[in-house]
PDB file of C-alpha atoms in Angstrom:
ATOM      1  CA  UNK A   8       0.055  -0.045  -0.199  1.00  0.00           C
ATOM      2  CA  UNK A   9       0.921   3.525  -0.265  1.00  0.00           C
ATOM      3  CA  UNK A  10       3.471   4.873   2.210  1.00  0.00           C
ATOM      4  CA  UNK A  11       3.929   8.003   4.188  1.00  0.00           C
ATOM      5  CA  UNK A  12       3.814  11.186   1.671  1.00  0.00           C
ATOM      6  CA  UNK A  13       4.877  14.638   2.525  1.00  0.00           C
ATOM      7  CA  UNK A  14       4.379  17.916   0.560  1.00  0.00           C
ATOM      8  CA  UNK A  15       6.349  19.947  -0.697  1.00  0.00           C
ATOM      9  CA  UNK A  16       9.419  17.710  -1.144  1.00  0.00           C
ATOM     10  CA  UNK A  17      11.393  20.945  -1.217  1.00  0.00           C
ATOM     11  CA  UNK A  18      10.744  24.719   0.142  1.00  0.00           C
ATOM     12  CA  UNK A  19      12.804  27.621  -0.232  1.00  0.00           C
ATOM     13  CA  UNK A  20      11.584  30.682   2.044  1.00  0.00           C
ATOM     14  CA  UNK A  21      12.948  33.865   3.116  1.00  0.00           C
ATOM     15  CA  UNK A  22      13.676  34.740   6.401  1.00  0.00           C
ATOM     16  CA  UNK A  23      10.588  35.940   8.378  1.00  0.00           C
ATOM     17  CA  UNK A  24       8.426  34.044   6.340  1.00  0.00           C
ATOM     18  CA  UNK A  25       5.607  31.635   7.226  1.00  0.00           C
ATOM     19  CA  UNK A  26       5.612  27.935   5.824  1.00  0.00           C
ATOM     20  CA  UNK A  27       3.468  24.961   6.179  1.00  0.00           C
ATOM     21  CA  UNK A  28       4.672  21.235   5.764  1.00  0.00           C
ATOM     22  CA  UNK A  29       1.983  18.803   5.257  1.00  0.00           C
ATOM     23  CA  UNK A  30       1.984  14.802   6.064  1.00  0.00           C
ATOM     24  CA  UNK A  31      -0.351  12.248   4.684  1.00  0.00           C
ATOM     25  CA  UNK A  32       0.392   9.297   6.869  1.00  0.00           C
ATOM     26  CA  UNK A  33      -0.303   5.423   5.913  1.00  0.00           C
ATOM     27  CA  UNK A  34      -3.970   5.008   5.959  1.00  0.00           C
ATOM     28  CA  UNK A  35      -5.181   3.538   9.354  1.00  0.00           C
ATOM     29  CA  UNK A  36      -2.123   4.754  11.330  1.00  0.00           C
ATOM     30  CA  UNK A  37      -3.661   6.516  14.527  1.00  0.00           C
ATOM     31  CA  UNK A  38      -0.027   7.646  15.505  1.00  0.00           C
ATOM     32  CA  UNK A  39       1.910  10.507  13.751  1.00  0.00           C
ATOM     33  CA  UNK A  40       5.551  11.991  14.380  1.00  0.00           C
ATOM     34  CA  UNK A  41       7.242  14.887  13.340  1.00  0.00           C
ATOM     35  CA  UNK A  42      11.232  14.874  13.315  1.00  0.00           C
ATOM     36  CA  UNK A  43      13.880  17.340  11.846  1.00  0.00           C
ATOM     37  CA  UNK A  44      16.937  16.168  10.553  1.00  0.00           C
ATOM     38  CA  UNK A  45      19.674  18.837  10.284  1.00  0.00           C
ATOM     39  CA  UNK A  46      22.894  18.247   8.177  1.00  0.00           C
ATOM     40  CA  UNK A  47      25.199  15.440   9.230  1.00  0.00           C
ATOM     41  CA  UNK A  48      22.724  14.484  12.538  1.00  0.00           C
ATOM     42  CA  UNK A  49      20.378  11.910  13.010  1.00  0.00           C
ATOM     43  CA  UNK A  50      16.291  12.779  13.013  1.00  0.00           C
ATOM     44  CA  UNK A  51      15.276  14.797  16.240  1.00  0.00           C
ATOM     45  CA  UNK A  52      11.945  14.187  17.740  1.00  0.00           C
ATOM     46  CA  UNK A  53       9.608  17.494  17.399  1.00  0.00           C
ATOM     47  CA  UNK A  54       5.866  16.239  18.120  1.00  0.00           C
ATOM     48  CA  UNK A  55       3.585  13.069  18.366  1.00  0.00           C
ATOM     49  CA  UNK A  56      -0.060  12.768  17.770  1.00  0.00           C
ATOM     50  CA  UNK A  57      -2.295  10.022  18.857  1.00  0.00           C
ATOM     51  CA  UNK A  58      -5.450  10.522  16.927  1.00  0.00           C
ATOM     52  CA  UNK A  59      -6.425  14.342  16.691  1.00  0.00           C
ATOM     53  CA  UNK A  60      -4.448  15.500  20.069  1.00  0.00           C
ATOM     54  CA  UNK A  61      -0.524  16.327  20.376  1.00  0.00           C
ATOM     55  CA  UNK A  62       0.269  13.415  23.045  1.00  0.00           C
ATOM     56  CA  UNK A  63       3.806  14.919  23.232  1.00  0.00           C
ATOM     57  CA  UNK A  64       5.190  18.121  21.693  1.00  0.00           C
ATOM     58  CA  UNK A  65       8.122  18.489  24.050  1.00  0.00           C
ATOM     59  CA  UNK A  66      10.490  18.453  21.139  1.00  0.00           C
ATOM     60  CA  UNK A  67       9.335  21.422  19.583  1.00  0.00           C
ATOM     61  CA  UNK A  68      12.119  24.021  19.653  1.00  0.00           C
ATOM     62  CA  UNK A  69      10.207  27.067  20.328  1.00  0.00           C
ATOM     63  CA  UNK A  70       6.566  28.644  19.945  1.00  0.00           C
ATOM     64  CA  UNK A  71       7.174  29.806  16.348  1.00  0.00           C
ATOM     65  CA  UNK A  72       6.377  25.841  15.747  1.00  0.00           C
ATOM     66  CA  UNK A  73       3.217  24.605  15.814  1.00  0.00           C
ATOM     67  CA  UNK A  74       1.382  21.303  14.377  1.00  0.00           C
ATOM     68  CA  UNK A  75      -2.008  20.271  13.839  1.00  0.00           C
ATOM     69  CA  UNK A  76      -3.795  16.987  12.909  1.00  0.00           C
ATOM     70  CA  UNK A  77      -7.515  18.084  12.720  1.00  0.00           C
ATOM     71  CA  UNK A  78      -9.376  15.007  11.546  1.00  0.00           C
ATOM     72  CA  UNK A  79      -6.745  12.608  12.974  1.00  0.00           C
ATOM     73  CA  UNK A  80      -5.174  11.726   9.502  1.00  0.00           C
ATOM     74  CA  UNK A  81      -3.160  14.373   7.587  1.00  0.00           C
ATOM     75  CA  UNK A  82      -0.959  16.771   9.738  1.00  0.00           C
ATOM     76  CA  UNK A  83       0.587  20.308   9.056  1.00  0.00           C
ATOM     77  CA  UNK A  84       3.594  21.610  10.637  1.00  0.00           C
ATOM     78  CA  UNK A  85       3.662  25.235  10.795  1.00  0.00           C
ATOM     79  CA  UNK A  86       6.457  27.437  11.229  1.00  0.00           C
ATOM     80  CA  UNK A  87       6.269  31.112  11.713  1.00  0.00           C
ATOM     81  CA  UNK A  88       8.719  33.703  11.294  1.00  0.00           C
ATOM     82  CA  UNK A  89      11.241  31.555   9.780  1.00  0.00           C
ATOM     83  CA  UNK A  90      15.009  31.658  10.762  1.00  0.00           C
ATOM     84  CA  UNK A  91      17.939  30.434   8.833  1.00  0.00           C
ATOM     85  CA  UNK A  92      18.820  27.958  11.859  1.00  0.00           C
ATOM     86  CA  UNK A  93      15.360  26.196  10.694  1.00  0.00           C
ATOM     87  CA  UNK A  94      16.906  25.180   7.610  1.00  0.00           C
ATOM     88  CA  UNK A  95      16.750  20.901   7.779  1.00  0.00           C
ATOM     89  CA  UNK A  96      14.809  18.016   6.217  1.00  0.00           C
ATOM     90  CA  UNK A  97      11.389  17.684   8.284  1.00  0.00           C
ATOM     91  CA  UNK A  98      10.478  14.105   8.489  1.00  0.00           C
ATOM     92  CA  UNK A  99       6.968  12.538   9.182  1.00  0.00           C
ATOM     93  CA  UNK A 100       6.348   8.996  10.574  1.00  0.00           C
ATOM     94  CA  UNK A 101       3.137   6.963  11.340  1.00  0.00           C
ATOM     95  CA  UNK A 102       2.489   4.055  13.083  1.00  0.00           C
ATOM     96  CA  UNK A 103      -0.468   1.773  14.272  1.00  0.00           C
ATOM     97  CA  UNK A 104      -0.021   2.794  17.945  1.00  0.00           C
ATOM     98  CA  UNK A 105       2.255   4.862  20.096  1.00  0.00           C
ATOM     99  CA  UNK A 106       4.781   2.105  21.019  1.00  0.00           C
ATOM    100  CA  UNK A 107       4.580   0.444  17.288  1.00  0.00           C
ATOM    101  CA  UNK A 108       7.212   0.659  14.648  1.00  0.00           C
ATOM    102  CA  UNK A 109       7.322   4.045  12.986  1.00  0.00           C
ATOM    103  CA  UNK A 110       7.538   4.187   8.914  1.00  0.00           C
ATOM    104  CA  UNK A 111       8.987   7.360   7.909  1.00  0.00           C
ATOM    105  CA  UNK A 112       8.063   9.477   4.788  1.00  0.00           C
ATOM    106  CA  UNK A 113      10.466  11.478   1.924  1.00  0.00           C
ATOM    107  CA  UNK A 114      10.732  14.545   4.055  1.00  0.00           C
ATOM    108  CA  UNK A 115      10.619  17.802   3.134  1.00  0.00           C
ATOM    109  CA  UNK A 116      13.603  19.841   2.583  1.00  0.00           C
ATOM    110  CA  UNK A 117      13.540  23.299   3.934  1.00  0.00           C
ATOM    111  CA  UNK A 118      15.644  26.169   3.084  1.00  0.00           C
ATOM    112  CA  UNK A 119      15.781  29.293   4.824  1.00  0.00           C
ATOM    113  CA  UNK A 120      17.660  32.224   2.919  1.00  0.00           C
TER     114      UNK A 120
ATOM    115  CA  UNK B  29      18.849  12.495  28.994  1.00  0.00           C
ATOM    116  CA  UNK B  30      19.008   9.405  26.724  1.00  0.00           C
ATOM    117  CA  UNK B  31      21.449   9.277  23.677  1.00  0.00           C
ATOM    118  CA  UNK B  32      22.492   7.261  21.198  1.00  0.00           C
ATOM    119  CA  UNK B  33      25.883   6.840  20.010  1.00  0.00           C
ATOM    120  CA  UNK B  34      26.950   5.417  16.621  1.00  0.00           C
ATOM    121  CA  UNK B  35      31.158   5.402  16.707  1.00  0.00           C
ATOM    122  CA  UNK B  36      31.777   5.135  13.072  1.00  0.00           C
ATOM    123  CA  UNK B  37      30.844   7.987  10.861  1.00  0.00           C
ATOM    124  CA  UNK B  38      32.237   6.914   7.822  1.00  0.00           C
ATOM    125  CA  UNK B  39      33.247   3.097   6.875  1.00  0.00           C
ATOM    126  CA  UNK B  40      34.368   2.209   3.509  1.00  0.00           C
ATOM    127  CA  UNK B  41      34.590  -1.357   2.312  1.00  0.00           C
ATOM    128  CA  UNK B  42      35.216  -3.517  -0.412  1.00  0.00           C
ATOM    129  CA  UNK B  43      32.396  -5.771  -1.779  1.00  0.00           C
ATOM    130  CA  UNK B  44      32.380  -9.166   0.171  1.00  0.00           C
ATOM    131  CA  UNK B  45      33.898  -7.953   2.984  1.00  0.00           C
ATOM    132  CA  UNK B  46      32.414  -8.278   6.605  1.00  0.00           C
ATOM    133  CA  UNK B  47      30.587  -5.258   8.313  1.00  0.00           C
ATOM    134  CA  UNK B  48      29.879  -4.456  11.969  1.00  0.00           C
ATOM    135  CA  UNK B  49      28.159  -1.080  12.763  1.00  0.00           C
ATOM    136  CA  UNK B  50      28.227  -0.185  16.533  1.00  0.00           C
ATOM    137  CA  UNK B  51      25.505   1.511  18.438  1.00  0.00           C
ATOM    138  CA  UNK B  52      25.600   1.902  21.963  1.00  0.00           C
ATOM    139  CA  UNK B  53      22.531   3.746  24.013  1.00  0.00           C
ATOM    140  CA  UNK B  54      22.073   5.241  27.555  1.00  0.00           C
ATOM    141  CA  UNK B  55      19.045   4.279  29.053  1.00  0.00           C
ATOM    142  CA  UNK B  56      18.449   1.954  32.141  1.00  0.00           C
ATOM    143  CA  UNK B  57      14.841   0.869  31.342  1.00  0.00           C
ATOM    144  CA  UNK B  58      13.270  -1.385  28.804  1.00  0.00           C
ATOM    145  CA  UNK B  59      14.002  -0.207  25.196  1.00  0.00           C
ATOM    146  CA  UNK B  60      12.804  -0.904  21.858  1.00  0.00           C
ATOM    147  CA  UNK B  61      15.617  -0.997  19.135  1.00  0.00           C
ATOM    148  CA  UNK B  62      15.853  -0.138  15.520  1.00  0.00           C
ATOM    149  CA  UNK B  63      18.147  -0.108  12.558  1.00  0.00           C
ATOM    150  CA  UNK B  64      16.988   1.893  10.129  1.00  0.00           C
ATOM    151  CA  UNK B  65      18.625   2.381   6.338  1.00  0.00           C
ATOM    152  CA  UNK B  66      18.667   5.585   3.768  1.00  0.00           C
ATOM    153  CA  UNK B  67      19.699   4.685   0.527  1.00  0.00           C
ATOM    154  CA  UNK B  68      20.967   7.436  -1.875  1.00  0.00           C
ATOM    155  CA  UNK B  69      17.927   9.630  -2.675  1.00  0.00           C
ATOM    156  CA  UNK B  70      15.542   7.373  -0.956  1.00  0.00           C
ATOM    157  CA  UNK B  71      13.739   7.799   2.498  1.00  0.00           C
ATOM    158  CA  UNK B  72      14.341   6.219   5.766  1.00  0.00           C
ATOM    159  CA  UNK B  73      13.656   2.377   5.590  1.00  0.00           C
ATOM    160  CA  UNK B  74      13.224   0.173   8.541  1.00  0.00           C
ATOM    161  CA  UNK B  75      16.018  -2.618   8.379  1.00  0.00           C
ATOM    162  CA  UNK B  76      15.170  -4.332  11.514  1.00  0.00           C
ATOM    163  CA  UNK B  77      14.012  -3.822  15.080  1.00  0.00           C
ATOM    164  CA  UNK B  78      14.238  -5.576  18.450  1.00  0.00           C
ATOM    165  CA  UNK B  79      11.151  -5.341  20.849  1.00  0.00           C
ATOM    166  CA  UNK B  80      11.839  -8.640  23.198  1.00  0.00           C
ATOM    167  CA  UNK B  81      12.782 -12.196  22.972  1.00  0.00           C
ATOM    168  CA  UNK B  82      15.860 -13.547  20.893  1.00  0.00           C
ATOM    169  CA  UNK B  83      18.307 -10.746  21.126  1.00  0.00           C
ATOM    170  CA  UNK B  84      19.984 -11.677  17.720  1.00  0.00           C
ATOM    171  CA  UNK B  85      17.401 -10.223  15.270  1.00  0.00           C
ATOM    172  CA  UNK B  86      17.540 -10.689  11.472  1.00  0.00           C
ATOM    173  CA  UNK B  87      16.426  -7.979   9.236  1.00  0.00           C
ATOM    174  CA  UNK B  88      15.928  -7.613   5.460  1.00  0.00           C
ATOM    175  CA  UNK B  89      19.029  -8.039   2.899  1.00  0.00           C
ATOM    176  CA  UNK B  90      21.064 -10.294   5.293  1.00  0.00           C
ATOM    177  CA  UNK B  91      21.659  -7.864   7.999  1.00  0.00           C
ATOM    178  CA  UNK B  92      21.334  -8.711  11.591  1.00  0.00           C
ATOM    179  CA  UNK B  93      21.900  -6.852  14.847  1.00  0.00           C
ATOM    180  CA  UNK B  94      22.520  -8.470  18.445  1.00  0.00           C
ATOM    181  CA  UNK B  95      21.212  -6.746  21.737  1.00  0.00           C
ATOM    182  CA  UNK B  96      23.683  -7.032  24.581  1.00  0.00           C
ATOM    183  CA  UNK B  97      21.650  -5.674  27.198  1.00  0.00           C
ATOM    184  CA  UNK B  98      24.895  -5.417  29.806  1.00  0.00           C
ATOM    185  CA  UNK B  99      26.648  -3.675  27.311  1.00  0.00           C
ATOM    186  CA  UNK B 100      23.765  -1.141  26.059  1.00  0.00           C
ATOM    187  CA  UNK B 101      24.689  -2.243  22.707  1.00  0.00           C
ATOM    188  CA  UNK B 102      22.658  -3.323  19.439  1.00  0.00           C
ATOM    189  CA  UNK B 103      25.330  -3.888  16.772  1.00  0.00           C
ATOM    190  CA  UNK B 104      24.612  -3.981  13.069  1.00  0.00           C
ATOM    191  CA  UNK B 105      26.289  -6.788  10.951  1.00  0.00           C
ATOM    192  CA  UNK B 106      26.361  -8.209   7.630  1.00  0.00           C
ATOM    193  CA  UNK B 107      28.787 -10.997   6.712  1.00  0.00           C
ATOM    194  CA  UNK B 108      29.216  -9.895   3.085  1.00  0.00           C
ATOM    195  CA  UNK B 109      28.358  -6.749   2.046  1.00  0.00           C
ATOM    196  CA  UNK B 110      27.644  -5.641  -1.601  1.00  0.00           C
ATOM    197  CA  UNK B 111      27.576  -2.477  -3.701  1.00  0.00           C
ATOM    198  CA  UNK B 112      23.957  -1.653  -3.309  1.00  0.00           C
ATOM    199  CA  UNK B 113      24.519  -1.744   0.505  1.00  0.00           C
ATOM    200  CA  UNK B 114      26.126   1.825   0.110  1.00  0.00           C
ATOM    201  CA  UNK B 115      23.824   3.782   2.498  1.00  0.00           C
ATOM    202  CA  UNK B 116      23.572   5.648   5.391  1.00  0.00           C
ATOM    203  CA  UNK B 117      22.602   3.643   8.458  1.00  0.00           C
ATOM    204  CA  UNK B 118      20.874   5.124  11.668  1.00  0.00           C
ATOM    205  CA  UNK B 119      20.157   3.224  14.868  1.00  0.00           C
ATOM    206  CA  UNK B 120      17.483   4.304  17.094  1.00  0.00           C
ATOM    207  CA  UNK B 121      15.929   3.705  20.636  1.00  0.00           C
ATOM    208  CA  UNK B 122      12.340   4.169  21.916  1.00  0.00           C
ATOM    209  CA  UNK B 123      12.172   3.378  25.586  1.00  0.00           C
ATOM    210  CA  UNK B 124       9.009   1.919  27.188  1.00  0.00           C
ATOM    211  CA  UNK B 125       6.389   4.766  28.304  1.00  0.00           C
ATOM    212  CA  UNK B 126       7.669   7.142  25.532  1.00  0.00           C
ATOM    213  CA  UNK B 127       6.593   7.309  22.023  1.00  0.00           C
ATOM    214  CA  UNK B 128       9.867   9.365  20.580  1.00  0.00           C
ATOM    215  CA  UNK B 129      12.654   7.649  18.938  1.00  0.00           C
ATOM    216  CA  UNK B 130      16.504   8.819  19.895  1.00  0.00           C
ATOM    217  CA  UNK B 131      18.455   8.451  16.675  1.00  0.00           C
ATOM    218  CA  UNK B 132      22.255   8.276  16.549  1.00  0.00           C
ATOM    219  CA  UNK B 133      24.092  10.322  14.001  1.00  0.00           C
ATOM    220  CA  UNK B 134      24.571   7.782  11.200  1.00  0.00           C
ATOM    221  CA  UNK B 135      26.967   5.659   9.870  1.00  0.00           C
ATOM    222  CA  UNK B 136      27.568   6.463   5.952  1.00  0.00           C
ATOM    223  CA  UNK B 137      28.693   3.350   4.273  1.00  0.00           C
ATOM    224  CA  UNK B 138      30.452   3.089   0.982  1.00  0.00           C
ATOM    225  CA  UNK B 139      30.948  -0.243  -0.674  1.00  0.00           C
ATOM    226  CA  UNK B 140      33.574  -0.350  -3.497  1.00  0.00           C
ATOM    227  CA  UNK B 141      32.859  -2.570  -6.374  1.00  0.00           C
TER     228      UNK B 141
END
């Protein structure tokens, strides 16, 4: 079946702008995760959704970052007032439940100029 | 804080050589352990996982890993690598009761034909 999809695949924006990154999880997966991967690093956890609610947002770096999942399926990661340091690959993953194996999407490469 | 260490950042091998990639984690409780692989231009894919039971787990493409609890290690092995194994390999740890994975910084493997 279809895997996790993410759009756009690449996003270039200017410092100070607002961006939205979208994630479509595997059909039927109730758990959804966002990670951020900077150059030369492994993915770092940002936020976890179980259903519509954010069960753990401890990884969000500051209040410029926000994520929603209003219907328990598609999720959007929103970044306000982007900074050059936000440049990274943003990964989405989904699973059948909180402790189950996470399956990753291709990521969105964000470049803030 | 939990952490995952991958000691080898870059590994170069000739085809048919044996591979062992180290992974150590710091967490005293029950853990789930994963190896993910990222082939050039592709997204993270699950190679193998350990949740419980036999500490020697076998994954796809001839890979295996051994969980040694006393050493907090989960090393990845393959007896004979192929050129197509060229990729970046990530070790990840999920601790019981949390839903986020902690990733190592990755090991870039290059296999020479």
